[in-house]
mmCIF file of C-alpha atoms and ligand atoms in Angstrom:
data_model
loop_
_atom_site.group_PDB
_atom_site.id
_atom_site.type_symbol
_atom_site.label_atom_id
_atom_site.label_comp_id
_atom_site.label_asym_id
_atom_site.label_seq_id
_atom_site.Cartn_x
_atom_site.Cartn_y
_atom_site.Cartn_z
ATOM 1 C CA MET Z 1 -0.100 0.159 0.011
ATOM 2 C CA VAL Z 2 3.000 2.543 1.155
ATOM 3 C CA GLU Z 3 4.463 1.698 -2.466
ATOM 4 C CA GLY Z 4 1.510 2.026 -4.208
ATOM 5 C CA LEU Z 5 0.960 5.154 -2.821
ATOM 6 C CA ARG Z 6 5.026 6.485 -3.027
ATOM 7 C CA ALA Z 7 4.403 5.567 -6.912
ATOM 8 C CA ALA Z 8 1.673 8.036 -7.007
ATOM 9 C CA VAL Z 9 3.411 10.375 -5.394
ATOM 10 C CA ALA Z 10 6.294 10.064 -8.277
ATOM 11 C CA ALA Z 11 3.890 10.123 -11.075
ATOM 12 C CA GLY Z 12 2.057 13.465 -9.815
ATOM 13 C CA ARG Z 13 -0.622 11.337 -9.359
ATOM 14 C CA LEU Z 14 -1.304 10.991 -5.542
ATOM 15 C CA PRO Z 15 -5.319 11.771 -4.986
ATOM 16 C CA ARG Z 16 -6.092 14.965 -3.981
ATOM 17 C CA SER Z 17 -8.120 14.038 -0.848
ATOM 18 C CA LEU Z 18 -7.040 10.649 0.219
ATOM 19 C CA ILE Z 19 -8.659 8.805 3.616
ATOM 20 C CA LEU Z 20 -5.933 7.057 5.469
ATOM 21 C CA LEU Z 21 -8.155 4.410 7.157
ATOM 22 C CA GLY Z 22 -6.868 2.440 10.393
ATOM 23 C CA PRO Z 23 -6.863 1.446 13.985
ATOM 24 C CA ARG Z 24 -5.480 3.622 16.924
ATOM 25 C CA GLY Z 25 -1.914 3.198 16.267
ATOM 26 C CA ALA Z 26 -1.680 1.808 12.780
ATOM 27 C CA GLY Z 27 0.825 4.820 11.585
ATOM 28 C CA LYS Z 28 -1.682 6.805 9.740
ATOM 29 C CA TYR Z 29 -0.320 10.184 10.966
ATOM 30 C CA THR Z 30 3.262 8.734 10.194
ATOM 31 C CA LEU Z 31 2.289 7.762 6.646
ATOM 32 C CA ALA Z 32 0.563 11.212 6.233
ATOM 33 C CA LEU Z 33 3.504 13.159 7.573
ATOM 34 C CA MET Z 34 5.863 10.616 5.251
ATOM 35 C CA LEU Z 35 4.090 11.328 2.015
ATOM 36 C CA THR Z 36 3.847 15.435 3.152
ATOM 37 C CA MET Z 37 7.541 15.168 3.060
ATOM 38 C CA ALA Z 38 7.469 13.225 -0.086
ATOM 39 C CA LEU Z 39 5.342 15.588 -2.082
ATOM 40 C CA GLU Z 40 7.540 18.690 -0.603
ATOM 41 C CA CYS Z 41 11.060 17.495 -0.455
ATOM 42 C CA GLU Z 42 13.858 20.042 -2.133
ATOM 43 C CA ARG Z 43 15.308 17.212 -3.514
ATOM 44 C CA GLN Z 44 12.849 14.830 -4.591
ATOM 45 C CA PRO Z 45 14.394 11.222 -3.876
ATOM 46 C CA ARG Z 46 13.566 8.640 -6.840
ATOM 47 C CA GLU Z 47 13.603 5.023 -5.544
ATOM 48 C CA LEU Z 48 13.391 2.052 -8.438
ATOM 49 C CA VAL Z 49 11.460 -0.999 -7.200
ATOM 50 C CA GLU Z 50 10.652 -3.831 -9.639
ATOM 51 C CA GLY Z 51 10.540 -1.434 -12.175
ATOM 52 C CA ARG Z 52 8.020 1.364 -10.730
ATOM 53 C CA GLU Z 53 9.350 4.732 -9.550
ATOM 54 C CA LEU Z 54 9.073 5.321 -5.851
ATOM 55 C CA ALA Z 55 9.129 8.655 -4.251
ATOM 56 C CA GLY Z 56 10.898 9.391 -0.915
ATOM 57 C CA PHE Z 57 12.313 12.286 0.806
ATOM 58 C CA CYS Z 58 15.844 13.375 1.742
ATOM 59 C CA GLY Z 59 14.513 14.158 5.573
ATOM 60 C CA GLU Z 60 17.707 16.987 5.741
ATOM 61 C CA CYS Z 61 16.120 19.851 3.848
ATOM 62 C CA SER Z 62 14.395 22.649 5.062
ATOM 63 C CA ASN Z 63 11.273 21.591 4.124
ATOM 64 C CA CYS Z 64 11.828 17.877 5.063
ATOM 65 C CA THR Z 65 13.079 18.824 8.437
ATOM 66 C CA ARG Z 66 10.172 21.442 9.245
ATOM 67 C CA ILE Z 67 7.480 18.735 8.016
ATOM 68 C CA ALA Z 68 9.025 16.489 10.217
ATOM 69 C CA GLU Z 69 9.016 18.630 13.309
ATOM 70 C CA GLY Z 70 4.908 17.874 13.286
ATOM 71 C CA ALA Z 71 6.006 14.125 14.523
ATOM 72 C CA GLU Z 72 5.441 15.363 18.222
ATOM 73 C CA LEU Z 73 1.696 15.940 18.020
ATOM 74 C CA GLU Z 74 0.630 15.622 21.005
ATOM 75 C CA ALA Z 75 3.496 18.135 22.386
ATOM 76 C CA LYS Z 76 2.222 20.837 19.167
ATOM 77 C CA VAL Z 77 -1.385 20.406 20.271
ATOM 78 C CA GLU Z 78 -0.691 20.773 24.040
ATOM 79 C CA GLU Z 79 1.315 24.114 23.157
ATOM 80 C CA ALA Z 80 -1.443 25.774 21.115
ATOM 81 C CA VAL Z 81 -3.749 24.982 23.878
ATOM 82 C CA ALA Z 82 -1.998 26.677 26.486
ATOM 83 C CA ALA Z 83 -1.523 29.571 23.771
ATOM 84 C CA ARG Z 84 -5.503 29.725 23.488
ATOM 85 C CA GLU Z 85 -5.537 29.261 27.400
ATOM 86 C CA GLU Z 86 -3.497 32.560 27.833
ATOM 87 C CA MET Z 87 -5.915 34.637 25.569
ATOM 88 C CA ARG Z 88 -8.876 36.896 26.715
ATOM 89 C CA GLU Z 89 -12.114 35.150 27.138
ATOM 90 C CA THR Z 90 -13.306 37.087 24.053
ATOM 91 C CA ASP Z 91 -10.354 36.023 21.538
ATOM 92 C CA LYS Z 92 -10.214 32.331 23.031
ATOM 93 C CA LYS Z 93 -14.058 31.681 21.870
ATOM 94 C CA ASP Z 94 -12.963 32.546 18.379
ATOM 95 C CA THR Z 95 -9.590 30.644 18.539
ATOM 96 C CA ARG Z 96 -9.420 26.837 17.084
ATOM 97 C CA VAL Z 97 -5.900 24.913 17.627
ATOM 98 C CA LEU Z 98 -3.965 24.200 14.190
ATOM 99 C CA VAL Z 99 -0.598 22.803 14.235
ATOM 100 C CA GLN Z 100 2.110 24.661 11.755
ATOM 101 C CA THR Z 101 5.615 23.826 11.874
ATOM 102 C CA HIS Z 102 5.540 24.648 7.604
ATOM 103 C CA PRO Z 103 3.840 27.537 6.025
ATOM 104 C CA ASP Z 104 2.659 25.349 3.507
ATOM 105 C CA VAL Z 105 1.092 22.021 5.697
ATOM 106 C CA LEU Z 106 -1.249 22.770 8.209
ATOM 107 C CA ILE Z 107 -2.346 19.973 10.660
ATOM 108 C CA VAL Z 108 -5.775 20.203 12.154
ATOM 109 C CA PRO Z 109 -6.402 18.388 15.079
ATOM 110 C CA PRO Z 110 -9.371 17.647 16.953
ATOM 111 C CA ASP Z 111 -10.596 20.685 18.959
ATOM 112 C CA PRO Z 112 -10.514 20.032 22.911
ATOM 113 C CA PRO Z 113 -12.184 19.710 24.853
ATOM 114 C CA GLN Z 114 -15.187 18.120 22.992
ATOM 115 C CA LEU Z 115 -12.190 16.860 20.693
ATOM 116 C CA LEU Z 116 -13.877 17.223 17.134
ATOM 117 C CA ILE Z 117 -12.860 18.921 14.170
ATOM 118 C CA LYS Z 118 -14.720 22.345 14.174
ATOM 119 C CA LEU Z 119 -16.070 24.693 11.492
ATOM 120 C CA GLY Z 120 -13.616 27.308 12.510
ATOM 121 C CA GLN Z 121 -10.527 25.204 11.658
ATOM 122 C CA ILE Z 122 -12.269 24.017 8.202
ATOM 123 C CA ARG Z 123 -12.358 27.744 7.761
ATOM 124 C CA THR Z 124 -8.953 28.693 8.346
ATOM 125 C CA MET Z 125 -8.072 25.497 6.243
ATOM 126 C CA ILE Z 126 -10.357 26.977 3.231
ATOM 127 C CA GLY Z 127 -8.935 30.313 3.595
ATOM 128 C CA ARG Z 128 -5.114 29.317 3.368
ATOM 129 C CA ALA Z 129 -6.091 27.051 0.291
ATOM 130 C CA GLN Z 130 -6.582 29.742 -1.523
ATOM 131 C CA THR Z 131 -3.183 31.515 -1.886
ATOM 132 C CA LEU Z 132 -0.569 29.344 -3.382
ATOM 133 C CA PRO Z 133 2.367 27.579 -1.931
ATOM 134 C CA SER Z 134 5.135 29.561 -1.062
ATOM 135 C CA GLU Z 135 7.958 27.221 -0.080
ATOM 136 C CA GLY Z 136 6.968 23.906 -1.814
ATOM 137 C CA PRO Z 137 5.318 22.289 -4.741
ATOM 138 C CA ALA Z 138 2.312 21.432 -3.046
ATOM 139 C CA LYS Z 139 -0.151 22.959 0.077
ATOM 140 C CA VAL Z 140 -1.085 20.179 2.270
ATOM 141 C CA PHE Z 141 -3.966 19.610 4.925
ATOM 142 C CA LEU Z 142 -3.510 16.976 7.539
ATOM 143 C CA LEU Z 143 -6.858 16.569 9.537
ATOM 144 C CA THR Z 144 -5.677 13.948 12.097
ATOM 145 C CA SER Z 145 -9.652 12.877 13.080
ATOM 146 C CA ALA Z 146 -12.341 11.908 11.091
ATOM 147 C CA ALA Z 147 -14.525 13.148 14.336
ATOM 148 C CA MET Z 148 -16.059 16.377 12.862
ATOM 149 C CA MET Z 149 -18.856 18.982 13.666
ATOM 150 C CA LYS Z 150 -21.784 18.506 11.254
ATOM 151 C CA GLU Z 151 -20.890 22.092 9.800
ATOM 152 C CA ALA Z 152 -17.266 21.269 9.554
ATOM 153 C CA ALA Z 153 -17.879 18.641 7.646
ATOM 154 C CA ASN Z 154 -20.227 20.401 5.110
ATOM 155 C CA SER Z 155 -17.945 22.970 4.786
ATOM 156 C CA LEU Z 156 -15.151 20.328 4.197
ATOM 157 C CA LEU Z 157 -17.067 18.900 1.191
ATOM 158 C CA LYS Z 158 -17.367 22.078 -0.556
ATOM 159 C CA LEU Z 159 -13.524 22.266 -0.361
ATOM 160 C CA LEU Z 160 -13.353 18.691 -1.403
ATOM 161 C CA GLU Z 161 -15.644 19.203 -4.419
ATOM 162 C CA GLU Z 162 -13.290 21.690 -5.952
ATOM 163 C CA PRO Z 163 -9.817 21.935 -4.409
ATOM 164 C CA PRO Z 164 -7.458 24.317 -6.405
ATOM 165 C CA PRO Z 165 -4.943 22.180 -8.339
ATOM 166 C CA TYR Z 166 -1.992 22.590 -5.489
ATOM 167 C CA VAL Z 167 -4.267 21.310 -2.839
ATOM 168 C CA HIS Z 168 -3.803 18.048 -1.122
ATOM 169 C CA ILE Z 169 -5.999 16.772 1.684
ATOM 170 C CA MET Z 170 -5.142 13.650 3.887
ATOM 171 C CA LEU Z 171 -7.968 12.560 6.885
ATOM 172 C CA MET Z 172 -7.123 10.448 9.070
ATOM 173 C CA ALA Z 173 -10.036 7.742 10.284
ATOM 174 C CA GLU Z 174 -10.409 4.887 12.460
ATOM 175 C CA ASN Z 175 -13.262 3.502 10.597
ATOM 176 C CA LEU Z 176 -15.138 4.801 7.260
ATOM 177 C CA GLY Z 177 -18.528 4.973 9.181
ATOM 178 C CA GLU Z 178 -17.507 8.066 10.991
ATOM 179 C CA LEU Z 179 -17.529 9.806 7.851
ATOM 180 C CA LEU Z 180 -20.443 11.518 5.786
ATOM 181 C CA PRO Z 181 -20.882 9.406 2.506
ATOM 182 C CA THR Z 182 -20.945 12.432 0.211
ATOM 183 C CA ILE Z 183 -17.104 13.129 2.085
ATOM 184 C CA LYS Z 184 -16.197 9.344 1.822
ATOM 185 C CA SER Z 185 -16.808 9.616 -2.555
ATOM 186 C CA ARG Z 186 -14.838 12.472 -3.049
ATOM 187 C CA CYS Z 187 -11.763 10.814 -1.474
ATOM 188 C CA ALA Z 188 -9.501 8.137 -2.200
ATOM 189 C CA VAL Z 189 -9.060 5.503 0.705
ATOM 190 C CA ALA Z 190 -5.865 3.794 1.822
ATOM 191 C CA HIS Z 191 -6.380 1.204 3.825
ATOM 192 C CA LEU Z 192 -3.523 0.391 6.723
ATOM 193 C CA GLY Z 193 -4.475 -3.148 7.760
ATOM 194 C CA ALA Z 194 -3.578 -4.896 11.004
ATOM 195 C CA LEU Z 195 0.166 -6.215 10.929
ATOM 196 C CA PRO Z 196 1.015 -10.244 11.764
ATOM 197 C CA VAL Z 197 1.425 -10.653 15.741
ATOM 198 C CA GLU Z 198 5.284 -11.768 14.257
ATOM 199 C CA GLU Z 199 5.697 -8.653 12.488
ATOM 200 C CA ILE Z 200 5.328 -6.717 15.614
ATOM 201 C CA VAL Z 201 7.064 -9.388 17.866
ATOM 202 C CA ALA Z 202 9.983 -8.391 15.930
ATOM 203 C CA LEU Z 203 9.425 -4.815 15.871
ATOM 204 C CA LEU Z 204 9.531 -5.165 19.870
ATOM 205 C CA ALA Z 205 12.331 -7.002 20.257
ATOM 206 C CA GLU Z 206 14.241 -4.068 18.396
ATOM 207 C CA ARG Z 207 12.458 -1.252 19.675
ATOM 208 C CA ARG Z 208 11.861 -2.153 23.724
ATOM 209 C CA PRO Z 209 14.414 -4.935 24.473
ATOM 210 C CA GLU Z 210 13.324 -4.264 28.076
ATOM 211 C CA LEU Z 211 10.405 -6.542 27.405
ATOM 212 C CA LYS Z 212 10.597 -10.436 27.867
ATOM 213 C CA LYS Z 213 10.123 -13.055 25.143
ATOM 214 C CA THR Z 214 6.453 -13.640 26.947
ATOM 215 C CA GLU Z 215 5.654 -9.839 27.218
ATOM 216 C CA ARG Z 216 6.334 -9.380 23.707
ATOM 217 C CA GLU Z 217 3.732 -11.957 22.263
ATOM 218 C CA LEU Z 218 1.389 -10.543 24.732
ATOM 219 C CA THR Z 219 1.925 -6.821 23.627
ATOM 220 C CA ALA Z 220 1.857 -7.618 20.083
ATOM 221 C CA ARG Z 221 -1.119 -9.664 20.163
ATOM 222 C CA LEU Z 222 -3.080 -6.744 22.998
ATOM 223 C CA SER Z 223 -2.110 -3.782 20.204
ATOM 224 C CA GLU Z 224 -4.036 -5.710 17.577
ATOM 225 C CA GLY Z 225 -1.682 -5.222 14.884
ATOM 226 C CA ALA Z 226 -1.299 -1.551 15.538
ATOM 227 C CA ALA Z 227 2.679 -0.847 15.284
ATOM 228 C CA GLY Z 228 2.342 2.443 17.176
ATOM 229 C CA ARG Z 229 0.132 0.892 20.080
ATOM 230 C CA ALA Z 230 2.518 -2.026 20.568
ATOM 231 C CA MET Z 231 5.227 0.454 20.778
ATOM 232 C CA GLY Z 232 3.918 2.717 23.688
ATOM 233 C CA PHE Z 233 1.803 -0.165 25.333
ATOM 234 C CA ASN Z 234 1.684 -0.136 28.938
ATOM 235 C CA LEU Z 235 1.658 -3.780 29.876
ATOM 236 C CA ALA Z 236 1.828 -3.037 33.766
ATOM 237 C CA GLU Z 237 -1.586 -0.974 33.379
ATOM 238 C CA TYR Z 238 -3.236 -3.378 31.493
ATOM 239 C CA ALA Z 239 -2.274 -6.632 33.468
ATOM 240 C CA ALA Z 240 -3.445 -4.336 36.849
ATOM 241 C CA GLY Z 241 -6.813 -3.636 34.801
ATOM 242 C CA ARG Z 242 -7.275 -6.823 33.312
ATOM 243 C CA ALA Z 243 -6.545 -8.684 37.417
ATOM 244 C CA ASP Z 244 -9.377 -6.804 38.169
ATOM 245 C CA ALA Z 245 -11.517 -7.724 35.339
ATOM 246 C CA LEU Z 246 -10.870 -11.147 36.249
ATOM 247 C CA VAL Z 247 -11.977 -10.724 39.845
ATOM 248 C CA LEU Z 248 -15.380 -9.506 38.730
ATOM 249 C CA LEU Z 249 -15.525 -12.655 36.173
ATOM 250 C CA LYS Z 250 -14.644 -14.820 39.480
ATOM 251 C CA ASN Z 251 -17.311 -12.834 41.555
ATOM 252 C CA ALA Z 252 -19.899 -13.707 38.925
ATOM 253 C CA GLU Z 253 -19.062 -17.076 38.577
ATOM 254 C CA SER Z 254 -19.358 -18.090 41.994
ATOM 255 C CA THR Z 255 -22.210 -16.692 44.525
ATOM 256 C CA GLY Z 256 -21.395 -16.178 48.032
ATOM 257 C CA ASP Z 257 -18.372 -14.619 49.283
ATOM 258 C CA HIS Z 258 -17.692 -10.541 48.142
ATOM 259 C CA THR Z 259 -14.706 -9.952 50.289
ATOM 260 C CA THR Z 260 -12.296 -9.654 47.461
ATOM 261 C CA LEU Z 261 -14.399 -7.799 45.070
ATOM 262 C CA PHE Z 262 -15.429 -5.325 47.514
ATOM 263 C CA LYS Z 263 -11.474 -4.818 48.416
ATOM 264 C CA MET Z 264 -11.062 -4.483 44.453
ATOM 265 C CA THR Z 265 -13.778 -2.169 43.896
ATOM 266 C CA GLU Z 266 -13.031 0.311 47.060
ATOM 267 C CA THR Z 267 -9.945 0.535 45.095
ATOM 268 C CA TYR Z 268 -11.575 2.491 42.528
ATOM 269 C CA ARG Z 269 -12.220 6.294 43.581
ATOM 270 C CA ALA Z 270 -13.774 9.123 41.750
ATOM 271 C CA GLY Z 271 -11.188 11.785 40.083
ATOM 272 C CA ALA Z 272 -9.107 11.756 37.012
ATOM 273 C CA GLU Z 273 -6.950 8.722 38.425
ATOM 274 C CA GLY Z 274 -10.456 6.511 39.083
ATOM 275 C CA GLN Z 275 -11.676 7.377 35.493
ATOM 276 C CA THR Z 276 -8.510 6.170 34.001
ATOM 277 C CA LYS Z 277 -8.503 3.020 36.062
ATOM 278 C CA THR Z 278 -11.785 2.078 35.269
ATOM 279 C CA THR Z 279 -10.975 2.639 31.771
ATOM 280 C CA ALA Z 280 -8.357 0.265 31.722
ATOM 281 C CA LEU Z 281 -10.406 -2.173 33.479
ATOM 282 C CA LEU Z 282 -13.516 -1.923 31.165
ATOM 283 C CA ARG Z 283 -10.596 -2.061 28.199
ATOM 284 C CA ALA Z 284 -9.285 -4.930 29.963
ATOM 285 C CA LEU Z 285 -12.883 -6.764 30.332
ATOM 286 C CA SER Z 286 -13.745 -6.374 27.032
ATOM 287 C CA SER Z 287 -10.314 -7.786 25.588
ATOM 288 C CA VAL Z 288 -11.301 -10.850 28.138
ATOM 289 C CA LEU Z 289 -14.583 -11.405 27.316
ATOM 290 C CA GLU Z 290 -13.822 -11.086 23.408
ATOM 291 C CA ASP Z 291 -11.538 -13.800 23.513
ATOM 292 C CA MET Z 292 -14.227 -15.855 25.773
ATOM 293 C CA LEU Z 293 -16.271 -15.509 22.743
ATOM 294 C CA LEU Z 294 -13.536 -17.091 20.482
ATOM 295 C CA LEU Z 295 -12.658 -20.060 22.520
ATOM 296 C CA GLN Z 296 -16.131 -20.895 22.871
ATOM 297 C CA ALA Z 297 -16.047 -20.887 18.941
ATOM 298 C CA GLY Z 298 -13.283 -23.008 18.870
ATOM 299 C CA ALA Z 299 -10.668 -20.490 17.307
ATOM 300 C CA GLY Z 300 -8.439 -20.203 20.634
ATOM 301 C CA GLU Z 301 -4.916 -19.598 18.380
ATOM 302 C CA ARG Z 302 -6.304 -16.095 17.735
ATOM 303 C CA ILE Z 303 -7.212 -14.983 21.466
ATOM 304 C CA ARG Z 304 -4.992 -11.984 22.717
ATOM 305 C CA ASN Z 305 -4.722 -12.898 26.378
ATOM 306 C CA VAL Z 306 -2.990 -15.860 25.689
ATOM 307 C CA ASP Z 307 -0.967 -15.688 29.148
ATOM 308 C CA LYS Z 308 -4.522 -16.656 30.654
ATOM 309 C CA LEU Z 309 -5.583 -19.425 28.246
ATOM 310 C CA THR Z 310 -6.528 -22.334 31.417
ATOM 311 C CA GLU Z 311 -8.439 -18.916 33.396
ATOM 312 C CA LEU Z 312 -10.183 -17.904 30.137
ATOM 313 C CA GLN Z 313 -11.128 -21.461 28.972
ATOM 314 C CA ARG Z 314 -12.732 -22.253 32.559
ATOM 315 C CA PHE Z 315 -14.863 -18.931 32.024
ATOM 316 C CA ALA Z 316 -15.357 -19.754 28.465
ATOM 317 C CA ASP Z 317 -16.900 -23.189 29.204
ATOM 318 C CA SER Z 318 -19.009 -21.554 32.593
ATOM 319 C CA PHE Z 319 -20.423 -19.025 30.903
ATOM 320 C CA SER Z 320 -22.779 -19.004 27.844
ATOM 321 C CA PHE Z 321 -23.060 -16.866 24.612
ATOM 322 C CA GLU Z 322 -25.728 -14.880 25.994
ATOM 323 C CA TRP Z 323 -23.923 -14.015 29.131
ATOM 324 C CA ILE Z 324 -21.099 -12.668 27.552
ATOM 325 C CA GLU Z 325 -23.299 -10.500 25.392
ATOM 326 C CA GLY Z 326 -25.247 -9.211 28.201
ATOM 327 C CA ALA Z 327 -21.762 -8.603 29.887
ATOM 328 C CA VAL Z 328 -21.173 -6.562 27.055
ATOM 329 C CA ARG Z 329 -24.586 -4.833 27.435
ATOM 330 C CA SER Z 330 -23.443 -3.765 31.496
ATOM 331 C CA MET Z 331 -20.082 -2.322 30.285
ATOM 332 C CA ASP Z 332 -21.674 -0.058 28.752
ATOM 333 C CA ALA Z 333 -23.795 1.033 31.193
ATOM 334 C CA VAL Z 334 -20.437 1.673 33.167
ATOM 335 C CA GLN Z 335 -19.181 3.363 30.406
ATOM 336 C CA SER Z 336 -21.956 5.825 30.021
ATOM 337 C CA GLY Z 337 -22.410 6.420 33.816
ATOM 338 C CA MET Z 338 -18.664 7.575 33.969
ATOM 339 C CA ARG Z 339 -19.551 10.002 31.127
ATOM 340 C CA ARG Z 340 -22.218 11.148 33.630
ATOM 341 C CA ASN Z 341 -19.905 11.774 36.157
ATOM 342 C CA LEU Z 342 -21.146 8.940 38.716
ATOM 343 C CA LEU Z 343 -19.103 7.650 41.497
ATOM 344 C CA ARG Z 344 -16.219 5.259 40.016
ATOM 345 C CA SER Z 345 -16.824 2.610 42.527
ATOM 346 C CA LEU Z 346 -21.063 2.671 42.770
ATOM 347 C CA SER Z 347 -20.953 2.582 39.403
ATOM 348 C CA LEU Z 348 -18.421 -0.783 39.340
ATOM 349 C CA ASP Z 349 -19.876 -2.344 41.872
ATOM 350 C CA ALA Z 350 -23.564 -2.085 40.049
ATOM 351 C CA LEU Z 351 -21.783 -3.769 37.256
ATOM 352 C CA ALA Z 352 -20.458 -6.580 39.440
ATOM 353 C CA VAL Z 353 -24.204 -6.737 40.636
ATOM 354 C CA GLU Z 354 -25.623 -6.928 37.437
ATOM 355 C CA LEU Z 355 -22.641 -9.648 36.005
ATOM 356 C CA GLU Z 356 -23.668 -11.279 38.873
ATOM 357 C CA GLY Z 357 -27.722 -11.367 38.615
ATOM 358 C CA ALA Z 358 -27.198 -12.337 34.833
ATOM 359 C CA ARG Z 359 -25.732 -15.700 35.470
ATOM 360 C CA PRO Z 360 -27.708 -18.395 34.146
HETATM 361 ZN ZN1 LIG Y 401 13.774 16.549 1.756
#
């Protein structure tokens, strides 16, 4: 897929509007920056692979280096948000978060706190699209999320209908369902699929040598084929959340003594820390429930929590398919409870009670 895009850049045929589609951590943004460098590089290096000319970038020229600064996206967004916080209230309202490390490349992240791309951001983008690029051959707009306010999406549509010839728009999306059909129909889609477990394991061996062999295997499976996610995966945090998720399941499996359960839910308090912890627990629980379904379906080789096979097999045997479905619905309820900002421990207890009551 990457070679196809590089060949398109070399031939001057990269689609003007491109959706980079793939799960979180699949490398959408990294690829978008590389394509941008390939478009803007002063040296325009070319590589011949199997008779095809592929575009590359030097990584050293003033265009490449400035674009590469955009790689620190989180830090740049934080800077922009902090700058907005400093403003007078009246100006704050009209200021949208944008990242720009090169005059011809505008990075549009979802605007906090709602984390949606807003109309003001798209308007700025449209304004900038009207002027010719000043230092490279193209003007590139990178939208790092497909979550958009409705007016923003409608406004973007107008630009996609008639983009100036030097404009490239790359839109990063986790699933196509997030986008208006009218937007999708005007864009080419490049799909970043999941990498096989072995490839992620090999990458981890190289980049995170501190991990043990079993930890690499587990991290690779839990990051679901997304290299970026594997690189930053916090195994200790996941394992803590999963241990508690297993307590919930054990509690649901056998009635009677709830001491362990209460000891566990007590450690979940209100506030930001409790929220992070609850999120980790729910994420782990959902991954465990999916594994139980795989085991029930006889597809044990695909489970992610490989180190807990024996325990998960026991759960898979003792809980019915319907029960697992019900558990997933109860989890959704906890999540919406969290959004309404209920006390963390209360909603976890409620989940435990529900899981227990639903047992066939
Ligand atoms: Zn360069």
